[in-house]
PDB file of C-alpha atoms in Angstrom:
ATOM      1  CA  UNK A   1      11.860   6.745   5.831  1.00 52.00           C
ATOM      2  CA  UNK A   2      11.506   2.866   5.430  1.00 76.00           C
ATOM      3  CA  UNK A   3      13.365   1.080   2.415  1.00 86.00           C
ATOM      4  CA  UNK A   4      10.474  -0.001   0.324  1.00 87.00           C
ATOM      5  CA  UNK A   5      12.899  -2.191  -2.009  1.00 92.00           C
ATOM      6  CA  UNK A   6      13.411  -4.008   1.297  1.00 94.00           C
ATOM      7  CA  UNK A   7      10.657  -6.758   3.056  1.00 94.00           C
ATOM      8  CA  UNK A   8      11.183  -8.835   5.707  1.00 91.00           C
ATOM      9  CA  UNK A   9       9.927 -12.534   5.681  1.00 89.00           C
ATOM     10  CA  UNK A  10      10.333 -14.948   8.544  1.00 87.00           C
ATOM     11  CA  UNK A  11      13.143 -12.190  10.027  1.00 91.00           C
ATOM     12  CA  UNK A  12      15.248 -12.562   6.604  1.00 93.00           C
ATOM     13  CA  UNK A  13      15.476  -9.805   4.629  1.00 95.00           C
ATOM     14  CA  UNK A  14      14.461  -9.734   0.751  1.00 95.00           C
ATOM     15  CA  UNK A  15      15.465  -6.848  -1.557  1.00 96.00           C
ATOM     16  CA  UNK A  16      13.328  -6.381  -4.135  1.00 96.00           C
ATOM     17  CA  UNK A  17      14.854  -3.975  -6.426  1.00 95.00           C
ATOM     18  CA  UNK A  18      16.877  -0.088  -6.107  1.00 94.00           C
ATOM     19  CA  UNK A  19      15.330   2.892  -3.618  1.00 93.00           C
ATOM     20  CA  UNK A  20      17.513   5.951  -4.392  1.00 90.00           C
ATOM     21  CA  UNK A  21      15.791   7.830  -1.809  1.00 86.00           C
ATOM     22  CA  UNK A  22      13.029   9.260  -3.896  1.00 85.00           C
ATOM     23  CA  UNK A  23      12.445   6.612  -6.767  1.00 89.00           C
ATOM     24  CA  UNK A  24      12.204   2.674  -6.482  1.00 92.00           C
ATOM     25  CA  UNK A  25      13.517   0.708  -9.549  1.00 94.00           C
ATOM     26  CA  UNK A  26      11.953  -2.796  -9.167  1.00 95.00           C
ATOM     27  CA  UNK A  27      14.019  -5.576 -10.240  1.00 96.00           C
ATOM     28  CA  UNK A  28      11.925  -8.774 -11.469  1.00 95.00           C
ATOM     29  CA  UNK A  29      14.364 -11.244 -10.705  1.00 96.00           C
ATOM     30  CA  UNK A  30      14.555 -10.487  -7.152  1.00 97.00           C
ATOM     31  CA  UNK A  31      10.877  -9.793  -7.083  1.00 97.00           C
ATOM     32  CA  UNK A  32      10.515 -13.402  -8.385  1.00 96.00           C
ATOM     33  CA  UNK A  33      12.645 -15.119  -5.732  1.00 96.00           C
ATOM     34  CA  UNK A  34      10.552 -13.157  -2.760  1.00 96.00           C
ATOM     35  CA  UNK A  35       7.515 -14.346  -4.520  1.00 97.00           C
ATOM     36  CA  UNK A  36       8.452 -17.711  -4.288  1.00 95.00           C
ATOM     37  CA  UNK A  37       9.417 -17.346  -0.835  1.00 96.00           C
ATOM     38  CA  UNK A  38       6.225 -15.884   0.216  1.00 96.00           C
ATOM     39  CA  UNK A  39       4.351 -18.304  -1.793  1.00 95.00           C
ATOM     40  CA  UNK A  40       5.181 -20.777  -0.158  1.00 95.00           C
ATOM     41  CA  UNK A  41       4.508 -19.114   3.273  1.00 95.00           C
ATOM     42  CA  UNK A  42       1.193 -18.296   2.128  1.00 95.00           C
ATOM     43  CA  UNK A  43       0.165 -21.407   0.217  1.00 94.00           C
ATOM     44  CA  UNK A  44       2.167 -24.344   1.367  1.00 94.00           C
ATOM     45  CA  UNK A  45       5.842 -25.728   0.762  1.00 93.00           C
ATOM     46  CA  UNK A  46       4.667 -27.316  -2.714  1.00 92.00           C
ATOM     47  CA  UNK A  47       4.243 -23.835  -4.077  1.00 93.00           C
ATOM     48  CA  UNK A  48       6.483 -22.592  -6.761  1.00 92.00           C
ATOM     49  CA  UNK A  49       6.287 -20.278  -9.924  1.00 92.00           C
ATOM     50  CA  UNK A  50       6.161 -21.822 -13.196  1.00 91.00           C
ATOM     51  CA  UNK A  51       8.509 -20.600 -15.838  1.00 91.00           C
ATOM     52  CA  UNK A  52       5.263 -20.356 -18.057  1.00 91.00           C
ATOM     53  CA  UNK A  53       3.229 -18.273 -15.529  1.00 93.00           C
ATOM     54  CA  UNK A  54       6.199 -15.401 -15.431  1.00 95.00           C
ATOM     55  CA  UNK A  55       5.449 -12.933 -18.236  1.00 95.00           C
ATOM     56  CA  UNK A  56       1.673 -13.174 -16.785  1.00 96.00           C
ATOM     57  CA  UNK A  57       2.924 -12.482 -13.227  1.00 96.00           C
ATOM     58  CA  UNK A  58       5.508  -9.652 -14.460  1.00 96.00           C
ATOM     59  CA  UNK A  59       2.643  -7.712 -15.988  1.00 97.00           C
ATOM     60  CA  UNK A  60       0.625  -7.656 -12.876  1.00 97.00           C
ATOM     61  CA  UNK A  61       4.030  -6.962 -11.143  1.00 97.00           C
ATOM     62  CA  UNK A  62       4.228  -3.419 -14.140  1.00 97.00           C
ATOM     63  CA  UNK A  63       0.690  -2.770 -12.752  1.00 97.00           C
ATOM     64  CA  UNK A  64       0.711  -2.995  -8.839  1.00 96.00           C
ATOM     65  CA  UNK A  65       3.930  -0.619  -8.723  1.00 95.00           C
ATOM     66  CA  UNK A  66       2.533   1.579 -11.361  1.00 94.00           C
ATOM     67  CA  UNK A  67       5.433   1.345 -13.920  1.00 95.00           C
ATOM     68  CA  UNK A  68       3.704   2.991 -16.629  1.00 95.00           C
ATOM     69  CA  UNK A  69       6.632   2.711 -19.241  1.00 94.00           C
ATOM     70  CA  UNK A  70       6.381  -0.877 -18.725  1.00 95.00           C
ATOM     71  CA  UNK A  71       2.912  -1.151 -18.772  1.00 97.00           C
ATOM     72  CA  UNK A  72       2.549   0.489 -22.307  1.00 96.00           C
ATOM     73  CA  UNK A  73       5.118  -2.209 -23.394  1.00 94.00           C
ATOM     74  CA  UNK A  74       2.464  -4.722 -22.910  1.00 94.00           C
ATOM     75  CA  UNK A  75      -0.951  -2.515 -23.581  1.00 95.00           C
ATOM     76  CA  UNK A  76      -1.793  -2.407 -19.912  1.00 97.00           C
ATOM     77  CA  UNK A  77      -3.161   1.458 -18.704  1.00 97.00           C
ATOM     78  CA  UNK A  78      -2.384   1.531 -15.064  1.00 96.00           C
ATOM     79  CA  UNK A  79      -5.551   3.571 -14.672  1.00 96.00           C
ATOM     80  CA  UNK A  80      -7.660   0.945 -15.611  1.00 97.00           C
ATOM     81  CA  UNK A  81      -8.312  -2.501 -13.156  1.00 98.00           C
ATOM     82  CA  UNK A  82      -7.211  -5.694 -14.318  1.00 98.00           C
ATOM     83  CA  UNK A  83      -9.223  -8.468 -15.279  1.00 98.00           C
ATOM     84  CA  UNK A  84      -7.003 -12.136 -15.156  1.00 98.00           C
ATOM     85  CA  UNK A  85      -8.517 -14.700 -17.100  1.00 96.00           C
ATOM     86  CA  UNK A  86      -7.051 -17.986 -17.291  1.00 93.00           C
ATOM     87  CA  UNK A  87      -8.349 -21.854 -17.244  1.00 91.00           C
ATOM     88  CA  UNK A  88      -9.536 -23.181 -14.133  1.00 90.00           C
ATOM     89  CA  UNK A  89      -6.800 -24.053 -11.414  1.00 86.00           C
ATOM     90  CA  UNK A  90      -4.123 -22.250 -13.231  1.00 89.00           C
ATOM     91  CA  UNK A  91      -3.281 -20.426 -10.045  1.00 90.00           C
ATOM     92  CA  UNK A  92      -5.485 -16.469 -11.229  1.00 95.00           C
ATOM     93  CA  UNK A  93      -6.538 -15.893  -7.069  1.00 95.00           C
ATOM     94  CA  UNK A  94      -3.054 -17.018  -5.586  1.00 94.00           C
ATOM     95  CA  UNK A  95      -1.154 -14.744  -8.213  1.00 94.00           C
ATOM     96  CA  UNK A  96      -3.539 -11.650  -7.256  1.00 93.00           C
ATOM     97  CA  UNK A  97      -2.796 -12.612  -3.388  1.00 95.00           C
ATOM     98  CA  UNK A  98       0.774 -12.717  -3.933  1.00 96.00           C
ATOM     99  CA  UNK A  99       1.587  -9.682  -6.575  1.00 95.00           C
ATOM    100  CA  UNK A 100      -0.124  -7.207  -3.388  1.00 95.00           C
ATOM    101  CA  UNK A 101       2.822  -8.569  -1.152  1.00 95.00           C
ATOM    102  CA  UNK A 102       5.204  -6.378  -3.018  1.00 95.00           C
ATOM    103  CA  UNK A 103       3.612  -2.964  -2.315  1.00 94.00           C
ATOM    104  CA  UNK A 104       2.748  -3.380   1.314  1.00 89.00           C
ATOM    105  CA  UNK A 105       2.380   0.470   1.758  1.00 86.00           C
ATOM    106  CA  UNK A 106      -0.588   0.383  -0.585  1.00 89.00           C
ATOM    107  CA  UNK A 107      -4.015   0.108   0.276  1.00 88.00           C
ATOM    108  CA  UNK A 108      -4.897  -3.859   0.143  1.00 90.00           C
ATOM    109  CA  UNK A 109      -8.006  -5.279  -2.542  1.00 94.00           C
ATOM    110  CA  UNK A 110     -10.026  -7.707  -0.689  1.00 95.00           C
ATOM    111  CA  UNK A 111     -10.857 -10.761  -3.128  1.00 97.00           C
ATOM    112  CA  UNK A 112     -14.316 -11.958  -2.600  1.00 97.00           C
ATOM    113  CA  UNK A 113     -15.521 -14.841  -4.334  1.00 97.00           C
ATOM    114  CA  UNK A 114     -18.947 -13.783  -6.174  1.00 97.00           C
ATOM    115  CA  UNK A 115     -20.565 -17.301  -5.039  1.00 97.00           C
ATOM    116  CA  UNK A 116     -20.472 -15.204  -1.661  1.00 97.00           C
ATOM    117  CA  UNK A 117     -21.957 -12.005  -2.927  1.00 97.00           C
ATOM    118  CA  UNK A 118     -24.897 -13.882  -4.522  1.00 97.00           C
ATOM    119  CA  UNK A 119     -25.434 -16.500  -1.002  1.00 97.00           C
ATOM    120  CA  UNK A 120     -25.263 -12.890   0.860  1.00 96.00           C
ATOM    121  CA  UNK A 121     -27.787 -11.331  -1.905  1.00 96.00           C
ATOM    122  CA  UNK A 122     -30.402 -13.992  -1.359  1.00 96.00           C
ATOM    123  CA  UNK A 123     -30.378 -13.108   2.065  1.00 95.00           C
ATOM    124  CA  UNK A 124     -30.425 -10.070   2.055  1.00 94.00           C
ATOM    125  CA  UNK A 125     -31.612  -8.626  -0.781  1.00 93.00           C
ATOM    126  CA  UNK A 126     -30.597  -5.781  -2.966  1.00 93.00           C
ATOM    127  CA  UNK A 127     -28.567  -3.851   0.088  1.00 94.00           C
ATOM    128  CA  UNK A 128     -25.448  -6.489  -1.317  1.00 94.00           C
ATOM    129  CA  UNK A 129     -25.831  -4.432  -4.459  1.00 93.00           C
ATOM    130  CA  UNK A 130     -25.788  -1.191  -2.771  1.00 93.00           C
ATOM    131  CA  UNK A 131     -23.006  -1.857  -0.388  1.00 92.00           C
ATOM    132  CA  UNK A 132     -20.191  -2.299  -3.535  1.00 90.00           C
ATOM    133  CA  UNK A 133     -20.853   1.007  -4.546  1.00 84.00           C
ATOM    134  CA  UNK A 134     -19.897   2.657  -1.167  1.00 82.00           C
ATOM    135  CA  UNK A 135     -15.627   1.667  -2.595  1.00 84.00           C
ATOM    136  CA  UNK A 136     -13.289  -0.345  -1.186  1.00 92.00           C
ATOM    137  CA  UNK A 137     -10.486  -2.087  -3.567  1.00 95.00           C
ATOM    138  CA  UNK A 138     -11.719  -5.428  -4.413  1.00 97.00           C
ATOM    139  CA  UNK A 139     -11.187  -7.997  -6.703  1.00 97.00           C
ATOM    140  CA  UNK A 140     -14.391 -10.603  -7.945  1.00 98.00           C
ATOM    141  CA  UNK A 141     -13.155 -14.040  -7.584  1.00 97.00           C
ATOM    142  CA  UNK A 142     -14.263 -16.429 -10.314  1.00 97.00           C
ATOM    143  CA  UNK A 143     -16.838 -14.173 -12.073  1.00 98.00           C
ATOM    144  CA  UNK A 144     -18.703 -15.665 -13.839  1.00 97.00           C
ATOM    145  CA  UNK A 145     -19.750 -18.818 -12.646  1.00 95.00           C
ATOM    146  CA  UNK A 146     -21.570 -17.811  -9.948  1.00 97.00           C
ATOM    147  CA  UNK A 147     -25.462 -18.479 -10.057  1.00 95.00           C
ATOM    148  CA  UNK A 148     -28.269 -16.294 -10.471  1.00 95.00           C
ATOM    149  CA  UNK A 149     -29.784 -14.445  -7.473  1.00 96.00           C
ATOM    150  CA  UNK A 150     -33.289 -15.013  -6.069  1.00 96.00           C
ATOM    151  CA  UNK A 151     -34.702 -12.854  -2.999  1.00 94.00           C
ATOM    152  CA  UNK A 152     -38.142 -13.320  -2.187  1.00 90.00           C
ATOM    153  CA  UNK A 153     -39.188 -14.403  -5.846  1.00 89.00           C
ATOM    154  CA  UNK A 154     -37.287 -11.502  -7.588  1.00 91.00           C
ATOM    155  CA  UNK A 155     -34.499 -13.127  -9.908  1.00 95.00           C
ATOM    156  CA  UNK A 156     -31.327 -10.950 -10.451  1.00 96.00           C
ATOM    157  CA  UNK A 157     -28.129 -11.370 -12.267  1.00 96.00           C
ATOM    158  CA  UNK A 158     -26.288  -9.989  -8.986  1.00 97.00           C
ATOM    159  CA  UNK A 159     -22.564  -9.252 -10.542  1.00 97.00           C
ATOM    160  CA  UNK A 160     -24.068  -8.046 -13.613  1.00 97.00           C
ATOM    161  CA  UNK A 161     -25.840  -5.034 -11.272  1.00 96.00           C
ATOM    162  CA  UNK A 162     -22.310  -4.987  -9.504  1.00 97.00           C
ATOM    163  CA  UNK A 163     -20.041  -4.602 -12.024  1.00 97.00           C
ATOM    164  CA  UNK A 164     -22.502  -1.959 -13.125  1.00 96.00           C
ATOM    165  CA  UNK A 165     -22.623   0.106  -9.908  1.00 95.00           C
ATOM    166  CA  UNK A 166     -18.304  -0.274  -9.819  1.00 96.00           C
ATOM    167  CA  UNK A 167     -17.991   0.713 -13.112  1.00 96.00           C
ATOM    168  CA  UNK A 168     -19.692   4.105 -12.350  1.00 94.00           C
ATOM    169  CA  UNK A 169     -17.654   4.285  -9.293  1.00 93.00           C
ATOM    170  CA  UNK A 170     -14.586   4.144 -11.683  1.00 95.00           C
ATOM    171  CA  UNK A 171     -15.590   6.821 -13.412  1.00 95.00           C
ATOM    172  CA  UNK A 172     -15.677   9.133 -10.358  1.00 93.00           C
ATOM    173  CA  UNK A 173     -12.889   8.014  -8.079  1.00 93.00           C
ATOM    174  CA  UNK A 174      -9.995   5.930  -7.629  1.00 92.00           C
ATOM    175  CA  UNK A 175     -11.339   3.022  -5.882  1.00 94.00           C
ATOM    176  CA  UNK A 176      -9.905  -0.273  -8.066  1.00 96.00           C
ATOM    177  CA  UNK A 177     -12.101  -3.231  -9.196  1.00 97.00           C
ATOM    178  CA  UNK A 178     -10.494  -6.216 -10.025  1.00 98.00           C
ATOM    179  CA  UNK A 179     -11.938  -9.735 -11.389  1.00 98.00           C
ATOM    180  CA  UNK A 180     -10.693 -12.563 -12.363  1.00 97.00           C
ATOM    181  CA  UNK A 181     -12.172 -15.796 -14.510  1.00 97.00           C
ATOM    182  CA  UNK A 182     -12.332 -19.004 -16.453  1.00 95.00           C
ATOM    183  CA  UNK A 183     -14.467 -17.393 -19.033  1.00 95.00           C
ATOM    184  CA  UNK A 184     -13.684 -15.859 -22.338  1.00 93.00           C
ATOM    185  CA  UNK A 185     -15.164 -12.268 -23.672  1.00 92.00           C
ATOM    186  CA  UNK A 186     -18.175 -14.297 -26.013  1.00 94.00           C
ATOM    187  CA  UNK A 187     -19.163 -16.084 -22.228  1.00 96.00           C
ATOM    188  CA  UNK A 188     -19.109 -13.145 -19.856  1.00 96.00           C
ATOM    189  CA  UNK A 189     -21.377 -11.313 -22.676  1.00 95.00           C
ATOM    190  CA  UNK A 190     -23.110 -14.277 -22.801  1.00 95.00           C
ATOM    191  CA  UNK A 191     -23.720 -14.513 -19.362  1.00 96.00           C
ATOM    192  CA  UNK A 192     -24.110 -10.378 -18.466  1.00 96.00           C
ATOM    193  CA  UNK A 193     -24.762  -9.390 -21.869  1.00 95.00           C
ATOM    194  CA  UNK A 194     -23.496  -6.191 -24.017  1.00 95.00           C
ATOM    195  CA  UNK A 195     -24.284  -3.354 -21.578  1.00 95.00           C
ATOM    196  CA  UNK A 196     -22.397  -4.996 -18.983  1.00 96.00           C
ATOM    197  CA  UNK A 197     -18.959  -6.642 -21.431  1.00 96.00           C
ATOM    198  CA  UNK A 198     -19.142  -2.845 -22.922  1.00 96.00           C
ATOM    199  CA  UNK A 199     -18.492  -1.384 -19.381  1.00 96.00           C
ATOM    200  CA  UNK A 200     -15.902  -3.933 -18.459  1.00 97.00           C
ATOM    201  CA  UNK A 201     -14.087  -3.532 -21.860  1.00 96.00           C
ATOM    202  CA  UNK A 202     -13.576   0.239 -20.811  1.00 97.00           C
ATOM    203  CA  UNK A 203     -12.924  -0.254 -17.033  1.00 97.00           C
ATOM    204  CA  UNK A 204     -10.440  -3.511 -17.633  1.00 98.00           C
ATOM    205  CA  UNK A 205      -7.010  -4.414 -18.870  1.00 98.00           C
ATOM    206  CA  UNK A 206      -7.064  -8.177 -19.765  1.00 97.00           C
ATOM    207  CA  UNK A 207      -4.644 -10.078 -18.417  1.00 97.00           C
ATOM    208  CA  UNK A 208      -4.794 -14.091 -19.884  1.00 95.00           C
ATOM    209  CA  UNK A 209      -2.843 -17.191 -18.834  1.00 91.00           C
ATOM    210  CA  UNK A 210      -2.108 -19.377 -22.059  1.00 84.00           C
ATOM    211  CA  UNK A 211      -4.855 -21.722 -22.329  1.00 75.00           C
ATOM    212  CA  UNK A 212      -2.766 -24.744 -22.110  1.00 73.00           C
ATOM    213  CA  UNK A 213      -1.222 -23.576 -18.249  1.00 78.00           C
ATOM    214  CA  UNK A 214      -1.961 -26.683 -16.595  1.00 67.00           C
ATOM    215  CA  UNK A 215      -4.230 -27.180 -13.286  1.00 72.00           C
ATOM    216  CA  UNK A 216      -2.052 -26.664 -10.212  1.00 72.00           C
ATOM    217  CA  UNK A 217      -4.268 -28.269  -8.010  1.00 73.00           C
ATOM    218  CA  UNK A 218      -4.190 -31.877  -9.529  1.00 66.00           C
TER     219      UNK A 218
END
């Protein structure tokens, strides 16, 4: 049986915590070095992991390796999906990249910007809709400042219907949908109003960077 506290990177070996041979104790500080490593192998040699982004990435670390002691710590039910809010360019789709490179073994969650879903909507048509309620682990980039959809005259608030169809597909199975965005709660229920924010509010943990994290991409 493979060493799952062990991952290999450019042929050097990172250890990322404890296997005993039937339990694997995580340790952060070793999870944060490989995350820097592979950080920068995924996103470029100026990559690096702010001191104020940690407590934000160690949470979604709790969640992705299903420590549920940990996760009660910080209100987070590892049943649930997560939803990572944060202010634009404060790094929410690189973090949710990264945090799946520590559990290789588990099933991956595609992140799909929901521009994309509403372009592919106006094409063609409501089958977008039906196709994200067929599973798959996925995780709505930048939700909520995506436009309205239009097919053939017929306006629809696409990820509204979406989040809709995946939060009935939470109820029944264990399929994960994930989201992050720049918006707070009073937007998104602006923007998808009650019935939607109600659903999310029962199928998501929030997960917020401060509001002062600074713009990595400047």
């Amino acid at each position: 049986m493979a060493d799952p506290s062990k991952i290999i990177e450019n042929e050097i070996e990172y250890s990322i915590g404890n296997f005993t041979g039937f339990e694997m104790i995580y340790d952060f500080d070793k999870i944060l070095i490989y995350l820097d490593v592979k950080g920068k192998s995924l996103f470029g040699v100026d990559f690096k992991i702010h001191k104020g982004d940690e407590e934000v990435i160690l949470k979604l670390c709790n969640y992705i390796v299903k420590d549920v002691k940990s996760c009660q710590k910080h209100d987070i039910d590892t049943e649930k999906n997560i939803l990572l809010s944060g202010p634009v360019g404060c790094g929410k789709t690189s973090i949710f990249k990264l945090i799946q490179c520590i559990v290789p073994r588990q099933r991956a969650i595609e992140i799909i910007p929901c521009r994309n879903i509403v372009f592919g909507f106006n094409h063609l048509g409501y089958k977008i809709i039906e196709d994200y309620e067929n599973g798959g682990n996925i995780c709505f980039d930048d939700l909520g400042i995506e436009p309205y959809g239009s097919h053939y005259g017929r306006d629809c608030n696409v990820m509204g219907e979406i989040l809709i169809s995946r939060y009935e597909l939470f109820l029944k199975s264990s399929f994960k949908t994930h989201a992050t965005t720049n918006l707070d709660s009073k937007e998104l229920e602006e923007r998808y109003g009650n019935r939607v924010i109600s659903r999310m509010r029962e199928m998501f943990n929030l997960v917020s960077f401060n509001s002062e994290t600074l713009d990595k991409r400047k």
